Short mmCIF file of C-alpha atoms and ligand atoms in Angstrom, two decimals:
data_model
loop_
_atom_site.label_atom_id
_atom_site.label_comp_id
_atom_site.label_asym_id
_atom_site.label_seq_id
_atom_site.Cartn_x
_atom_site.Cartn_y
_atom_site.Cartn_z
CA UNK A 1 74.22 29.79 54.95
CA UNK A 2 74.12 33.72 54.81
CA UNK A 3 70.40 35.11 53.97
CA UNK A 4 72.53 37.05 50.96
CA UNK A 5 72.82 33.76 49.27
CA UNK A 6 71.71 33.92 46.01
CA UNK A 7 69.90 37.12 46.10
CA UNK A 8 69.72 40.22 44.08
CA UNK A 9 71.13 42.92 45.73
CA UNK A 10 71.85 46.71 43.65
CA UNK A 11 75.39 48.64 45.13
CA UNK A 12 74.77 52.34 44.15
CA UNK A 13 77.81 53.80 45.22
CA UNK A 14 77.70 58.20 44.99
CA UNK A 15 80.71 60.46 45.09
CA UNK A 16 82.86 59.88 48.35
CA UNK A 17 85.81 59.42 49.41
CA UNK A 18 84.66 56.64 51.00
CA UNK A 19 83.62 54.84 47.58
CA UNK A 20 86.93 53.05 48.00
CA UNK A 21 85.38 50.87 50.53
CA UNK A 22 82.31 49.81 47.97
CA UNK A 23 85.09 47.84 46.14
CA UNK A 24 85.55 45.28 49.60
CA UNK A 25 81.81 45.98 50.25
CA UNK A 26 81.25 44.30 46.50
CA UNK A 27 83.70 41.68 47.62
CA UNK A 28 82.20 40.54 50.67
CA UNK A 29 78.60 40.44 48.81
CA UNK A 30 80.11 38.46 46.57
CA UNK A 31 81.90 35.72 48.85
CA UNK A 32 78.48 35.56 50.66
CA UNK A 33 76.77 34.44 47.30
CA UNK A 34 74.92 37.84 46.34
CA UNK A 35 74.14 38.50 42.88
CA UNK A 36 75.13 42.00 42.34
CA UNK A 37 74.38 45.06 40.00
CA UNK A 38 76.45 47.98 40.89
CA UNK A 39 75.34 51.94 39.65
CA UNK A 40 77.46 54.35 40.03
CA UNK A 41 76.56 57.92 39.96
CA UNK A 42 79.13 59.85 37.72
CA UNK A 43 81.10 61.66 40.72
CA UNK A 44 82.00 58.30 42.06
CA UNK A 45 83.62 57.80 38.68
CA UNK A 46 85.96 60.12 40.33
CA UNK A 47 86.88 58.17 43.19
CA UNK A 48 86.69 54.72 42.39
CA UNK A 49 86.59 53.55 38.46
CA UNK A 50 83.73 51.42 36.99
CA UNK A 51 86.33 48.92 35.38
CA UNK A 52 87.04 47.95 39.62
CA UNK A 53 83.18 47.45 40.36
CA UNK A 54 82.87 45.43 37.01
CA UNK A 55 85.78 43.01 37.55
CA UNK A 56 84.14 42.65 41.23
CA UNK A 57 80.58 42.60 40.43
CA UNK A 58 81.67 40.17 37.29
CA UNK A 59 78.94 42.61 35.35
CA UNK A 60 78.86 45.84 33.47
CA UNK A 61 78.42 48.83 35.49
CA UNK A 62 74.89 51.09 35.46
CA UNK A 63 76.10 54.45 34.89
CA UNK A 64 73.66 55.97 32.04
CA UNK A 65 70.19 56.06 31.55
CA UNK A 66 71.31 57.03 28.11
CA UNK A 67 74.32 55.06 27.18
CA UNK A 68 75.10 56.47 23.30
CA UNK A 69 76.01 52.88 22.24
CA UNK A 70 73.23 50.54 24.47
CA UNK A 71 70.46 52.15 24.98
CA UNK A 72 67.56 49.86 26.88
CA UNK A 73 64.57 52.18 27.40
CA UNK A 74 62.87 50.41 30.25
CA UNK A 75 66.13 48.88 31.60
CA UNK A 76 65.84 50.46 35.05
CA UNK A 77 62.61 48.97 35.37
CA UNK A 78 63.85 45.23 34.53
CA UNK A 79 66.56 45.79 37.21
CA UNK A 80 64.62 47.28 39.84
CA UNK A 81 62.03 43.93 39.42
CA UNK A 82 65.33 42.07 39.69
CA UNK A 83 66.36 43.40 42.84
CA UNK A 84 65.69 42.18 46.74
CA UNK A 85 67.91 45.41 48.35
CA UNK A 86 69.80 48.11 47.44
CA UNK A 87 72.22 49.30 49.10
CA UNK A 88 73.71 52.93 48.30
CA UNK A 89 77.40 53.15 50.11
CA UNK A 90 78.32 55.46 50.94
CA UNK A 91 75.42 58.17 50.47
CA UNK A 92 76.35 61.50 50.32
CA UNK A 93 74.84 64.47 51.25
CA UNK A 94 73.75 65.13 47.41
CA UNK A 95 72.27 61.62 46.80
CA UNK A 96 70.49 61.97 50.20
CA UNK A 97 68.91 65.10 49.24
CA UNK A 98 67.74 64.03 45.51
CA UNK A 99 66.49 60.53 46.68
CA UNK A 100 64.73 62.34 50.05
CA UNK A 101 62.42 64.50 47.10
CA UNK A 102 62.09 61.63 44.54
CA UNK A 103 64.27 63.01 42.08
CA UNK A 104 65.15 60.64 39.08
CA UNK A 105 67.89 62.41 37.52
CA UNK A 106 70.19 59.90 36.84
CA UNK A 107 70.49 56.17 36.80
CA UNK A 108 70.76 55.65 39.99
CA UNK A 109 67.74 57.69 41.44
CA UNK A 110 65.57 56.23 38.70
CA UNK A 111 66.58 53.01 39.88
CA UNK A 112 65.76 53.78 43.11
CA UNK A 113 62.43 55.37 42.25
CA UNK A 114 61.33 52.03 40.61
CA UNK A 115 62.52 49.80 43.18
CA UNK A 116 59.48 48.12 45.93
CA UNK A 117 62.08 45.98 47.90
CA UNK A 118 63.89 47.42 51.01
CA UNK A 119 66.57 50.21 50.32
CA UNK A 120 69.03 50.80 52.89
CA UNK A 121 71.76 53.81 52.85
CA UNK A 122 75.36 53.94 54.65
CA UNK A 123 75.99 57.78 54.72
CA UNK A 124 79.26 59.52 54.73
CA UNK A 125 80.69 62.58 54.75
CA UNK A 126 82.11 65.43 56.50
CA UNK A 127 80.73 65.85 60.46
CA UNK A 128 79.39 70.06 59.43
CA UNK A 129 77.74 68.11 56.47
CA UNK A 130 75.92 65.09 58.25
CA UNK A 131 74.54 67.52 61.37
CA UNK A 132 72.95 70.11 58.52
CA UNK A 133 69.31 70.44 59.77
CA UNK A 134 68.89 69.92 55.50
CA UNK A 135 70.41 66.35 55.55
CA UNK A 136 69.27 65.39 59.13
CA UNK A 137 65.78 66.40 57.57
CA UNK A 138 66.12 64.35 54.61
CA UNK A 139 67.40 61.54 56.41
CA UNK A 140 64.42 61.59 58.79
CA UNK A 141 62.41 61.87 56.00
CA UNK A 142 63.45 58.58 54.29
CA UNK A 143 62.94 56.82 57.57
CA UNK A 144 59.95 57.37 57.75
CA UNK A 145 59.48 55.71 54.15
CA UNK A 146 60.91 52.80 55.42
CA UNK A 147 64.55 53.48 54.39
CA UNK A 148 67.08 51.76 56.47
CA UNK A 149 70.40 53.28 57.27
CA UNK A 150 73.55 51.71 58.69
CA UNK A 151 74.59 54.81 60.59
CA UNK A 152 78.33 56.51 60.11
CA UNK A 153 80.75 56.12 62.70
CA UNK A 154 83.03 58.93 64.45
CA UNK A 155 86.64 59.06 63.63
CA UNK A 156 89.02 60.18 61.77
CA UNK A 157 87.76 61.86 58.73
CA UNK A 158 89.52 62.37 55.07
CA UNK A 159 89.19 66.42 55.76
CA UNK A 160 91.48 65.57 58.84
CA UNK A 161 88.78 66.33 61.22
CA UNK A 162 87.72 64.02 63.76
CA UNK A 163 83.62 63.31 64.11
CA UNK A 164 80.67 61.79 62.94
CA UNK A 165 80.31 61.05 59.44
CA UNK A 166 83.23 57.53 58.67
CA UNK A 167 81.10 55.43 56.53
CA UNK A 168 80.22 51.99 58.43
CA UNK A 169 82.79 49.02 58.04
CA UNK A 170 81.50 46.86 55.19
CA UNK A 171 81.36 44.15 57.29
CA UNK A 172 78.99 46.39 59.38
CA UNK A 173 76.90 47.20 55.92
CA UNK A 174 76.84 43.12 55.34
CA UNK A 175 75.70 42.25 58.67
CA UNK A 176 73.01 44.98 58.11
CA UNK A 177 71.99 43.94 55.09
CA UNK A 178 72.13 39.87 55.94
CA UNK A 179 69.37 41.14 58.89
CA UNK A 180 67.06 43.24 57.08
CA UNK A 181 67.11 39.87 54.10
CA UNK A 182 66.28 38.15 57.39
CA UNK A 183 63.13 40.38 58.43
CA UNK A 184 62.21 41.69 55.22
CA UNK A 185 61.68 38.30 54.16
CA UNK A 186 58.87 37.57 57.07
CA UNK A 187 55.73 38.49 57.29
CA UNK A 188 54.67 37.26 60.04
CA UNK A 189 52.01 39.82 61.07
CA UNK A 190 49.83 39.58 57.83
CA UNK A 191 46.27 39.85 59.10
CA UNK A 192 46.99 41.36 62.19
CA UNK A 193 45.99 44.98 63.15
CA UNK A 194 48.33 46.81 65.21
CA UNK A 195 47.26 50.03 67.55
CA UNK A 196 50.54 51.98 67.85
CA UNK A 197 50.03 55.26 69.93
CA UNK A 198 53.62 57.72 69.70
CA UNK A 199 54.99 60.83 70.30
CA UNK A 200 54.39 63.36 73.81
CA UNK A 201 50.60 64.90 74.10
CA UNK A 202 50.17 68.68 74.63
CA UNK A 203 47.89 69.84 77.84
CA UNK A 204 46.45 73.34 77.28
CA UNK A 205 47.03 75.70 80.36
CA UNK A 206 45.15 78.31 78.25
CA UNK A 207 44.47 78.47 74.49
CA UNK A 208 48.50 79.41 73.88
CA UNK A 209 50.47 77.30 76.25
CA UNK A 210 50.75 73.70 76.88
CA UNK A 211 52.58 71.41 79.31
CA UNK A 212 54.19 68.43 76.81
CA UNK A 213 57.61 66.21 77.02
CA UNK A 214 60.93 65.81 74.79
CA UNK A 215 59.31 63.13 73.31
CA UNK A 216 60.24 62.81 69.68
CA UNK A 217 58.08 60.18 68.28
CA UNK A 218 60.62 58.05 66.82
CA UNK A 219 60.52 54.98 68.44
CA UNK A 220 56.45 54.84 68.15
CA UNK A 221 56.88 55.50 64.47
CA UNK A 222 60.04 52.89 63.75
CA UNK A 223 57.54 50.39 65.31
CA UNK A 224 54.68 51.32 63.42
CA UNK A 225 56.65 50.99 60.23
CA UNK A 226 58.41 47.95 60.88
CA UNK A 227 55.18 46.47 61.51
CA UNK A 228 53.53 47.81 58.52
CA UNK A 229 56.91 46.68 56.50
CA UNK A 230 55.98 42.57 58.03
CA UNK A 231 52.44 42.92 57.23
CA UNK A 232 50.20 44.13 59.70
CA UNK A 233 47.66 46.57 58.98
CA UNK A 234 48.85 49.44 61.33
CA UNK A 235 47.00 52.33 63.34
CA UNK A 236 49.46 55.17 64.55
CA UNK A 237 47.54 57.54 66.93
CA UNK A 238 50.23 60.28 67.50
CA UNK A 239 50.68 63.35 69.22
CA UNK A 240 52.37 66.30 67.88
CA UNK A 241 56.00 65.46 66.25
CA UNK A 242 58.17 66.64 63.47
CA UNK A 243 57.89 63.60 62.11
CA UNK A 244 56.35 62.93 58.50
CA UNK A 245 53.65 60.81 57.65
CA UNK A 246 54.80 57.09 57.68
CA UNK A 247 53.83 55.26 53.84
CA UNK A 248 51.02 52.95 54.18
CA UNK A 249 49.74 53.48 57.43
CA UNK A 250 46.32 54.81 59.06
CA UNK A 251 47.60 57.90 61.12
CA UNK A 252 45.35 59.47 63.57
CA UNK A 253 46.32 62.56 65.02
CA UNK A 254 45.73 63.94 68.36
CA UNK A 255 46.76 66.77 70.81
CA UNK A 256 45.95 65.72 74.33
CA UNK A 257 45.77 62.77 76.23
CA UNK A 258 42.08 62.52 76.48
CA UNK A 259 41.83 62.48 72.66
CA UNK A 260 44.14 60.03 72.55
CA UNK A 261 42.71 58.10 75.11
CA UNK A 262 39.26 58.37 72.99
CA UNK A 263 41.24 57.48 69.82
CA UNK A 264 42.98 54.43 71.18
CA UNK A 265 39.25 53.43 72.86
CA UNK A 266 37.05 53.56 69.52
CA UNK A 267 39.84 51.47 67.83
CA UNK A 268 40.89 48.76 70.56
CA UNK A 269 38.45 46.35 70.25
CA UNK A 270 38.96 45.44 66.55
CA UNK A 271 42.79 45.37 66.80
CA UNK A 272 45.03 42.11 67.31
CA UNK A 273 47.88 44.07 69.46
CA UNK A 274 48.48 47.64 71.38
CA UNK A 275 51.37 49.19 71.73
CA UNK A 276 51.52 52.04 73.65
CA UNK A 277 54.95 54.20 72.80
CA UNK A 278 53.84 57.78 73.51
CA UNK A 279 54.96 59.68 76.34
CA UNK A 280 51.54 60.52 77.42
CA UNK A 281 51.59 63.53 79.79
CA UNK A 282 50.49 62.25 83.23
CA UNK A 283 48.69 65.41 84.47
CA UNK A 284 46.06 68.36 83.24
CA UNK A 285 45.39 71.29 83.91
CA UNK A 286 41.97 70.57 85.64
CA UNK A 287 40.80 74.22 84.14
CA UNK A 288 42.13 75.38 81.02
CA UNK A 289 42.23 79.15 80.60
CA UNK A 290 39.34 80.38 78.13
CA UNK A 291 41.83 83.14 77.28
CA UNK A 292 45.45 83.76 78.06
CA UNK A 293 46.27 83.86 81.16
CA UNK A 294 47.60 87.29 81.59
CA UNK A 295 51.25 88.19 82.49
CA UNK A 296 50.51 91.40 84.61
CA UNK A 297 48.10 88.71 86.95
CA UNK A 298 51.56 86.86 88.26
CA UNK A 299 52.42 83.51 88.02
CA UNK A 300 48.81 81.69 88.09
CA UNK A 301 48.84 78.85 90.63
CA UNK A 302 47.91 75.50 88.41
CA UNK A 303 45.34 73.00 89.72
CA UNK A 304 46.12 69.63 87.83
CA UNK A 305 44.13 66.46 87.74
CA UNK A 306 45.27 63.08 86.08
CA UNK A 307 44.70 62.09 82.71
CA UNK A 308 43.10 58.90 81.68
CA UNK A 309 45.66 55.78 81.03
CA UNK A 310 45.29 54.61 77.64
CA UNK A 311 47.00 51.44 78.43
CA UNK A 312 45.43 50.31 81.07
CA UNK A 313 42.09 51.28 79.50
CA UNK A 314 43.25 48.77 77.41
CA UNK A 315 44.10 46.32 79.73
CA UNK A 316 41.24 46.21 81.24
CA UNK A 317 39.42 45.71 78.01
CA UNK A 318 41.57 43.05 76.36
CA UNK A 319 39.63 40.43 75.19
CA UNK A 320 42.07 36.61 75.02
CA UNK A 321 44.43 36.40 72.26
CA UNK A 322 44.90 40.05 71.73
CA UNK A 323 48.33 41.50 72.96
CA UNK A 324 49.11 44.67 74.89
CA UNK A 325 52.99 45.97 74.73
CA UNK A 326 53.80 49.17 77.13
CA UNK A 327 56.31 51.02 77.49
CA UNK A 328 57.83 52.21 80.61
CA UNK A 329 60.36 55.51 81.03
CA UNK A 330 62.28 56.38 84.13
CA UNK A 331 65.18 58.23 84.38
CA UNK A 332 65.77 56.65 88.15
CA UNK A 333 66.26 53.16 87.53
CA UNK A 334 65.88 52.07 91.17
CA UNK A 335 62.20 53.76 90.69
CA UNK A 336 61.58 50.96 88.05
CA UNK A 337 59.56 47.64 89.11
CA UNK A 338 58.44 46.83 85.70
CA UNK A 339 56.75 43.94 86.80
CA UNK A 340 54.82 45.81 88.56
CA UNK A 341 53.47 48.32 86.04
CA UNK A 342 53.13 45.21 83.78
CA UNK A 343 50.75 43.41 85.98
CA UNK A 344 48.44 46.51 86.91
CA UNK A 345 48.11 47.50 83.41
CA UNK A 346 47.43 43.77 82.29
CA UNK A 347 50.47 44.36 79.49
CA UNK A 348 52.13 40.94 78.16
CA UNK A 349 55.26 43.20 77.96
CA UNK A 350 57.08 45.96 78.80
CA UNK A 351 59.71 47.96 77.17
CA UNK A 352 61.88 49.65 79.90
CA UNK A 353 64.44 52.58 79.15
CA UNK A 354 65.91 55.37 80.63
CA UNK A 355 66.21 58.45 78.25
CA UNK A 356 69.34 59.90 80.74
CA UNK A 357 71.44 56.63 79.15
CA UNK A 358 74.43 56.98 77.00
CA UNK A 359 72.87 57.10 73.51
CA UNK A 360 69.31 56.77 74.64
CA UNK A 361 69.06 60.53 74.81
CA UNK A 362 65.42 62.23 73.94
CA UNK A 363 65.11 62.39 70.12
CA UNK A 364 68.11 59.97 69.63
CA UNK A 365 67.58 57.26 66.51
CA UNK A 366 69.36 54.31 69.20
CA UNK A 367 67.55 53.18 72.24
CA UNK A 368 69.10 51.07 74.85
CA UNK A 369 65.79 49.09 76.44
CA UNK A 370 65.14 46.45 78.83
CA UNK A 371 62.24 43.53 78.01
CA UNK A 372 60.85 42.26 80.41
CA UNK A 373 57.75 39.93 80.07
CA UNK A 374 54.99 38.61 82.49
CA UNK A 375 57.17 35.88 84.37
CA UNK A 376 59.67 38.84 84.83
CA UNK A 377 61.98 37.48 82.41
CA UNK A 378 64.28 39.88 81.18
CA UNK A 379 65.71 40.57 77.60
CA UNK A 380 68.69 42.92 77.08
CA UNK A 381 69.54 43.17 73.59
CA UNK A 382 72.02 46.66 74.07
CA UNK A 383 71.88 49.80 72.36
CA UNK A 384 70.02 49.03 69.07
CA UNK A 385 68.78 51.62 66.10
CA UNK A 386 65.43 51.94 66.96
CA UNK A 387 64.64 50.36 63.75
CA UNK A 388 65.90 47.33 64.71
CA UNK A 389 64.70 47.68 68.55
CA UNK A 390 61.49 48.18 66.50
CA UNK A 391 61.65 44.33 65.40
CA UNK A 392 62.98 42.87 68.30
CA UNK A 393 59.80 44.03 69.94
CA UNK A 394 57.95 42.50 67.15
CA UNK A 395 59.68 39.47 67.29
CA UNK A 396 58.12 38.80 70.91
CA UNK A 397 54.63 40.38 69.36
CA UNK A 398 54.50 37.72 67.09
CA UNK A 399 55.42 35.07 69.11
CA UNK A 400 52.86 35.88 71.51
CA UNK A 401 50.37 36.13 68.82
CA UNK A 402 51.48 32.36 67.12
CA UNK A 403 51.08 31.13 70.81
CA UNK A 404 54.66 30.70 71.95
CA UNK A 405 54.40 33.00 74.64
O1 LIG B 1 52.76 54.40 84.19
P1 LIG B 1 53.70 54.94 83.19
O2 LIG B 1 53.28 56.30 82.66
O3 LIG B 1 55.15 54.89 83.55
O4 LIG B 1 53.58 53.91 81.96
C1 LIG B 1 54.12 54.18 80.74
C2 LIG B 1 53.33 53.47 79.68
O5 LIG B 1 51.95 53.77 79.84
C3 LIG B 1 53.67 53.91 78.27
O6 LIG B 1 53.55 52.79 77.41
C4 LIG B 1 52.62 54.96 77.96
O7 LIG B 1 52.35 55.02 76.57
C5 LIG B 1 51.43 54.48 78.75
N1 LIG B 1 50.57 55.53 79.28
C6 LIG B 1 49.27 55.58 78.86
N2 LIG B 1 48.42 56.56 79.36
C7 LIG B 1 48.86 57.44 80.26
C8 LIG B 1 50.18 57.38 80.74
C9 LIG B 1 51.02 56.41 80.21
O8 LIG B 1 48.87 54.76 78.02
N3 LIG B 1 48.03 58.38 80.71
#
């Protein structure tokens, strides 16, 4: 049986071409045993008509918050209690940008504004579109809220251009949605408190300059959500990103490694799990300069010194029961004995991947890792999102933590 049996799932479908698709999309929702509402924002009227998505959806279509015949004034809020997921397909560029700053200008925002369950978009549009630093910024931002996306393909466009921006296969947007039913519906880290540290450190070489990584963060934040999301009460210590503020979750923020390694320290012993994501700089400058080092002096010769290891501070630390996750980066994979790094930090697993990888690339959303636990087992699950890399981390998490290691 498909986890979209009998539940309530919301279609928004927004002005695209690619609204032609939401019609099979409804289909296959339908076939799986979904109960659907579709809203349609009025320029997908254009593309695709409401009389379609009713016959599909076997009910009337949500188009007006202010119907002239039927008006319901809390309507959106009866639906939104109704619903498990919503799934907007395809998003465009518009709808991305109105959800991303909480506007509730139509039916479908307001909808969307009311709903608590798990919303997940399928973007689409031109290539020029999808790579504007405006909608990659929105996009990030509803990440970090927790908003799932089933990313668009490359191909063929309808502007007869060839790139990013196809909007997933429905069957691609069902599979997606049959998972996150799957995870949403667990939460099997209630009670647990989860140290997540993310992102690169900074270490001054005076007051102005800093030696740092491409770190981007995102992988340390898609785990600290996804943990939040199943329950866990979750501590992000994170070095400098661009990343906003994840919902619901104790952020700490820190510059250097040492005041990370002091963050991670006063916070350890009352956690259930570590997970140590950043891409903590290895080396210091052993002297910082009290001013800036001046360009007429020549290039000044740096002393460095190493910095503290947060993990294996932990390690050494961790009390039974609790449960320390590293993660290990190489771009030489014949440099990488996991095992290892695994035993001398006294980790219960280690998350191995190589940021020179096809599709693994710094500041990437996929991540192509390796899993490898204490009896050197080792788990390959592909390129992921790093959303859903993010749970098959915390699928071993909690098995570790219900005693199945
Ligand atoms: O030993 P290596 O740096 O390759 O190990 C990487 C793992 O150790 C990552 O999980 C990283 O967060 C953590 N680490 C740490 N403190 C350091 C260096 C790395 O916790 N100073």
């Amino acid at each position: 049986m498909s986890s979209l049996t009998g539940r309530h799932i919301l279609l928004g479908i927004t002005g695209g071409i690619a609204a032609y698709k939401s019609a099979y999309l409804c289909r296959r929702l339908k076939d799986k045993g979904a109960d659907v509402w579709v809203s349609m924002t009025k320029n997908a009227t254009h593309f695709i008509t409401p009389l379609t998505m009713e016959t599909l959806s076997e009910r009337e279509v949500l188009l007006e918050m202010f119907p002239a015949t039927r008006y319901v004034g809390t309507r959106h809020i009866d639906i939104s209690d109704w619903t498990e997921l919503s799934i907007v397909a395809p998003a465009t560029a518009n709808f991305i940008g109105r959800y991303a700053n909480g506007l509730a200008d139509d039916m479908l925002t307001t909808l969307l504004i009311s709903v608590t369950s798990p919303v997940m978009l399928a973007p689409a549009m031109n290539t020029d579109m999808y790579n504007h630093p405006a909608v990659q910024e929105n996009l990030q931002r509803l990440r970090a809220r927790g908003v799932h996306m089933v990313d668009p393909t490359s191909g063929l466009l309808a502007c007869h251009t060839v790139g990013v921006g196809r909007m997933a296969e429905p069957e691609t947007i069902v599979a997606a949605a049959e998972l996150l039913l799957e995870q949403s519906g667990r939460h099997d880290l209630t009670g647990k408190t989860i140290l997540v540290t993310a992102g690169p450190t900074q270490e001054a070489i005076d007051p102005v300059r800093v030696i740092t990584n491409r770190s981007s963060g995102k992988m340390g934040y898609a785990i600290a959500t996804a943990a939040q999301q199943r329950g866990a009460h979750v501590i992000l210590i994170s070095g400098p990103t661009m990343l906003p503020a994840p919902a619901g979750i104790e952020l700490v923020n820190v510059t250097s490694a040492q005041e990370m390694f002091n963050a991670a320290m006063a916070r350890f012993d009352t956690c259930s799990a570590a997970i140590g994501v950043a891409a903590v700089s290895d080396w210091r400058v052993a002297k910082p300069g009290l001013h800036k080092l001046a360009k007429a002096d020549g290039p000044p010769e740096l002393h460095l010194e190493p910095t503290p290891d947060i993990l294996a501070g932990m390690g050494a630390r961790k009390r039974p029961g609790q449960i320390i996750i590293g993660f290990a980066l190489e771009t030489d994979p014949a440099r990488l004995d996991s095992v290892t790094k695994l035993r001398a930090k006294n980790l219960d697993l280690l998350v191995a991947n190589n940021p020179t990888a096809p599709g693994s690339e710094f500041g990437s959303d996929h991540n192509d890792a390796l899993l490898i636990d204490r009896e050197g087992h080792v788990d390959r699950p592909g390129l992921l999102t790093k959303q859903d890399l993010a749970h098959r981390i915390l699928d071993r998490l909690a098995s570790f933590t219900n005693g199945s290691k």
